[in-house]
């Protein structure tokens, strides 16, 4: 896994120069570590992801991946090292299998199927996700939110990036679906550095470290046990 360092990062969105989305934000994530980002809506969690993917650059401070400032990476190289599982999985109008392959177009079918198995998506790998059925009639299958998430996770597993950014779904999954998604996430996190925007207690409990954000700053961090002990 990769090492990620955010050093005294200050950032405001260009459209909102009066409001700091992150302020004096410093975070050091060790190779292989899983860090859960938690905090109210608007606290700055997804801004951390946007900066790591370089959709924006911070106005102050520095962000480094494996010791190199993000600004010094070619964008393709940087984004090639990062797997993103967004909250709302982006599914294309083609088979589930091709959706998974998107992360690594050179992958063999066997590799894609293996990733699908690890993400518990093998049961619908040949399905044509929703949207497509409107012009393919009978052949389309409406995938549930949990299934779409598993496709997105399979895509990340296939890509096998050194850094994984997971944004957990906020929408309710039924208990069985939640269990399967959780198992898929665990396969994806195995052996790589992971930052996860955690909405689910199970994920928070499994993280090596929890970082609590409030108004763009880290207000608390530690293991789950440490945070509980501190109340
Ligand atoms: P979280 O992910 O914790 O809900 P965000 O990182 O999305 O929080 O937001 C942090 C702050 O930045 C909030 O004040 C939010 O309104 C603002 N913000 C987020 N995205 C944008 C954007 N694209 N343009 C302007 N402001 C934004
Ligand atoms: P690939 O996914 O094939 O590596 P990219 O370099 O476009 O291609 O993307 C790198 C990472 O950034 C991927 O995980 C992708 O999902 C994510 N990404 C790219 N563009 C966007 C975007 N506009 N919004 C959110 N995530 C994006």
PDB file of N, CA and C and ligand atoms in Angstrom, residues 13 15-16 19 21 39-48 50 56 197, ligand 1:
ATOM      1  N   UNK A  13     -13.027  25.995  -1.565  1.00  0.00           N
ATOM      2  CA  UNK A  13     -13.475  25.843  -2.948  1.00  0.00           C
ATOM      3  C   UNK A  13     -13.437  27.215  -3.612  1.00  0.00           C
ATOM      4  N   UNK A  15     -15.258  28.573  -5.606  1.00  0.00           N
ATOM      5  CA  UNK A  15     -16.568  29.227  -5.657  1.00  0.00           C
ATOM      6  C   UNK A  15     -17.007  29.756  -4.288  1.00  0.00           C
ATOM      7  N   UNK A  16     -16.290  29.355  -3.242  1.00  0.00           N
ATOM      8  CA  UNK A  16     -16.669  29.805  -1.890  1.00  0.00           C
ATOM      9  C   UNK A  16     -15.431  30.264  -1.127  1.00  0.00           C
ATOM     10  N   UNK A  19     -15.150  30.458   2.849  1.00  0.00           N
ATOM     11  CA  UNK A  19     -15.325  29.327   3.765  1.00  0.00           C
ATOM     12  C   UNK A  19     -14.237  28.286   3.572  1.00  0.00           C
ATOM     13  N   UNK A  21     -12.893  24.778   3.578  1.00  0.00           N
ATOM     14  CA  UNK A  21     -13.410  23.409   3.600  1.00  0.00           C
ATOM     15  C   UNK A  21     -12.485  22.517   4.427  1.00  0.00           C
ATOM     16  N   UNK A  39     -17.686  12.228  10.618  1.00  0.00           N
ATOM     17  CA  UNK A  39     -18.045  13.619  10.921  1.00  0.00           C
ATOM     18  C   UNK A  39     -19.341  13.975  10.218  1.00  0.00           C
ATOM     19  N   UNK A  40     -19.955  15.038  10.695  1.00  0.00           N
ATOM     20  CA  UNK A  40     -21.226  15.504  10.144  1.00  0.00           C
ATOM     21  C   UNK A  40     -21.094  15.826   8.661  1.00  0.00           C
ATOM     22  N   UNK A  41     -22.212  15.891   8.017  1.00  0.00           N
ATOM     23  CA  UNK A  41     -22.250  16.344   6.640  1.00  0.00           C
ATOM     24  C   UNK A  41     -21.655  17.759   6.575  1.00  0.00           C
ATOM     25  N   UNK A  42     -20.763  17.975   5.598  1.00  0.00           N
ATOM     26  CA  UNK A  42     -20.135  19.285   5.461  1.00  0.00           C
ATOM     27  C   UNK A  42     -18.842  19.432   6.248  1.00  0.00           C
ATOM     28  N   UNK A  43     -18.436  18.375   6.952  1.00  0.00           N
ATOM     29  CA  UNK A  43     -17.233  18.461   7.793  1.00  0.00           C
ATOM     30  C   UNK A  43     -15.946  18.502   6.979  1.00  0.00           C
ATOM     31  N   UNK A  44     -15.984  17.990   5.738  1.00  0.00           N
ATOM     32  CA  UNK A  44     -14.805  18.039   4.880  1.00  0.00           C
ATOM     33  C   UNK A  44     -14.288  16.682   4.428  1.00  0.00           C
ATOM     34  N   UNK A  45     -15.040  15.614   4.718  1.00  0.00           N
ATOM     35  CA  UNK A  45     -14.564  14.260   4.409  1.00  0.00           C
ATOM     36  C   UNK A  45     -14.353  14.060   2.918  1.00  0.00           C
ATOM     37  N   UNK A  46     -15.355  14.382   2.122  1.00  0.00           N
ATOM     38  CA  UNK A  46     -15.172  14.125   0.685  1.00  0.00           C
ATOM     39  C   UNK A  46     -14.223  15.123   0.046  1.00  0.00           C
ATOM     40  N   UNK A  47     -14.031  16.261   0.678  1.00  0.00           N
ATOM     41  CA  UNK A  47     -13.024  17.201   0.174  1.00  0.00           C
ATOM     42  C   UNK A  47     -11.635  16.559   0.224  1.00  0.00           C
ATOM     43  N   UNK A  48     -11.369  15.773   1.253  1.00  0.00           N
ATOM     44  CA  UNK A  48     -10.082  15.075   1.343  1.00  0.00           C
ATOM     45  C   UNK A  48      -9.888  14.200   0.099  1.00  0.00           C
ATOM     46  N   UNK A  50     -11.340  14.592  -2.850  1.00  0.00           N
ATOM     47  CA  UNK A  50     -11.210  15.430  -4.051  1.00  0.00           C
ATOM     48  C   UNK A  50      -9.796  15.969  -4.202  1.00  0.00           C
ATOM     49  N   UNK A  56      -8.937  19.305  -7.208  1.00  0.00           N
ATOM     50  CA  UNK A  56      -8.525  20.641  -6.773  1.00  0.00           C
ATOM     51  C   UNK A  56      -7.170  20.525  -6.095  1.00  0.00           C
ATOM     52  N   UNK A 197     -14.710   6.932   4.054  1.00  0.00           N
ATOM     53  CA  UNK A 197     -15.714   7.808   4.659  1.00  0.00           C
ATOM     54  C   UNK A 197     -16.758   6.857   5.221  1.00  0.00           C
TER      55      UNK A 197
HETATM   56  P1  LIG B   1     -18.492  15.983   3.909  1.00  0.00           P
HETATM   57  O1  LIG B   1     -17.949  15.090   2.877  1.00  0.00           O
HETATM   58  O2  LIG B   1     -17.876  15.769   5.266  1.00  0.00           O
HETATM   59  O3  LIG B   1     -19.984  15.988   3.974  1.00  0.00           O
HETATM   60  P2  LIG B   1     -17.555  18.102   2.156  1.00  0.00           P
HETATM   61  O4  LIG B   1     -16.101  17.818   2.026  1.00  0.00           O
HETATM   62  O5  LIG B   1     -18.443  17.682   1.040  1.00  0.00           O
HETATM   63  O6  LIG B   1     -18.086  17.491   3.536  1.00  0.00           O
HETATM   64  O7  LIG B   1     -17.775  19.649   2.384  1.00  0.00           O
HETATM   65  C1  LIG B   1     -16.917  20.483   3.152  1.00  0.00           C
HETATM   66  C2  LIG B   1     -17.355  21.920   2.946  1.00  0.00           C
HETATM   67  O8  LIG B   1     -17.113  22.313   1.608  1.00  0.00           O
HETATM   68  C3  LIG B   1     -18.835  22.162   3.186  1.00  0.00           C
HETATM   69  O9  LIG B   1     -18.962  23.455   3.728  1.00  0.00           O
HETATM   70  C4  LIG B   1     -19.425  22.078   1.814  1.00  0.00           C
HETATM   71  O10 LIG B   1     -20.603  22.818   1.723  1.00  0.00           O
HETATM   72  C5  LIG B   1     -18.333  22.679   0.968  1.00  0.00           C
HETATM   73  N1  LIG B   1     -18.291  22.126  -0.403  1.00  0.00           N
HETATM   74  C6  LIG B   1     -18.218  20.818  -0.742  1.00  0.00           C
HETATM   75  N2  LIG B   1     -18.157  20.676  -2.082  1.00  0.00           N
HETATM   76  C7  LIG B   1     -18.182  21.928  -2.599  1.00  0.00           C
HETATM   77  C8  LIG B   1     -18.127  22.460  -3.930  1.00  0.00           C
HETATM   78  N3  LIG B   1     -18.026  21.657  -4.984  1.00  0.00           N
HETATM   79  N4  LIG B   1     -18.169  23.799  -4.055  1.00  0.00           N
HETATM   80  C9  LIG B   1     -18.253  24.622  -3.008  1.00  0.00           C
HETATM   81  N5  LIG B   1     -18.305  24.187  -1.729  1.00  0.00           N
HETATM   82  C10 LIG B   1     -18.276  22.857  -1.526  1.00  0.00           C
END
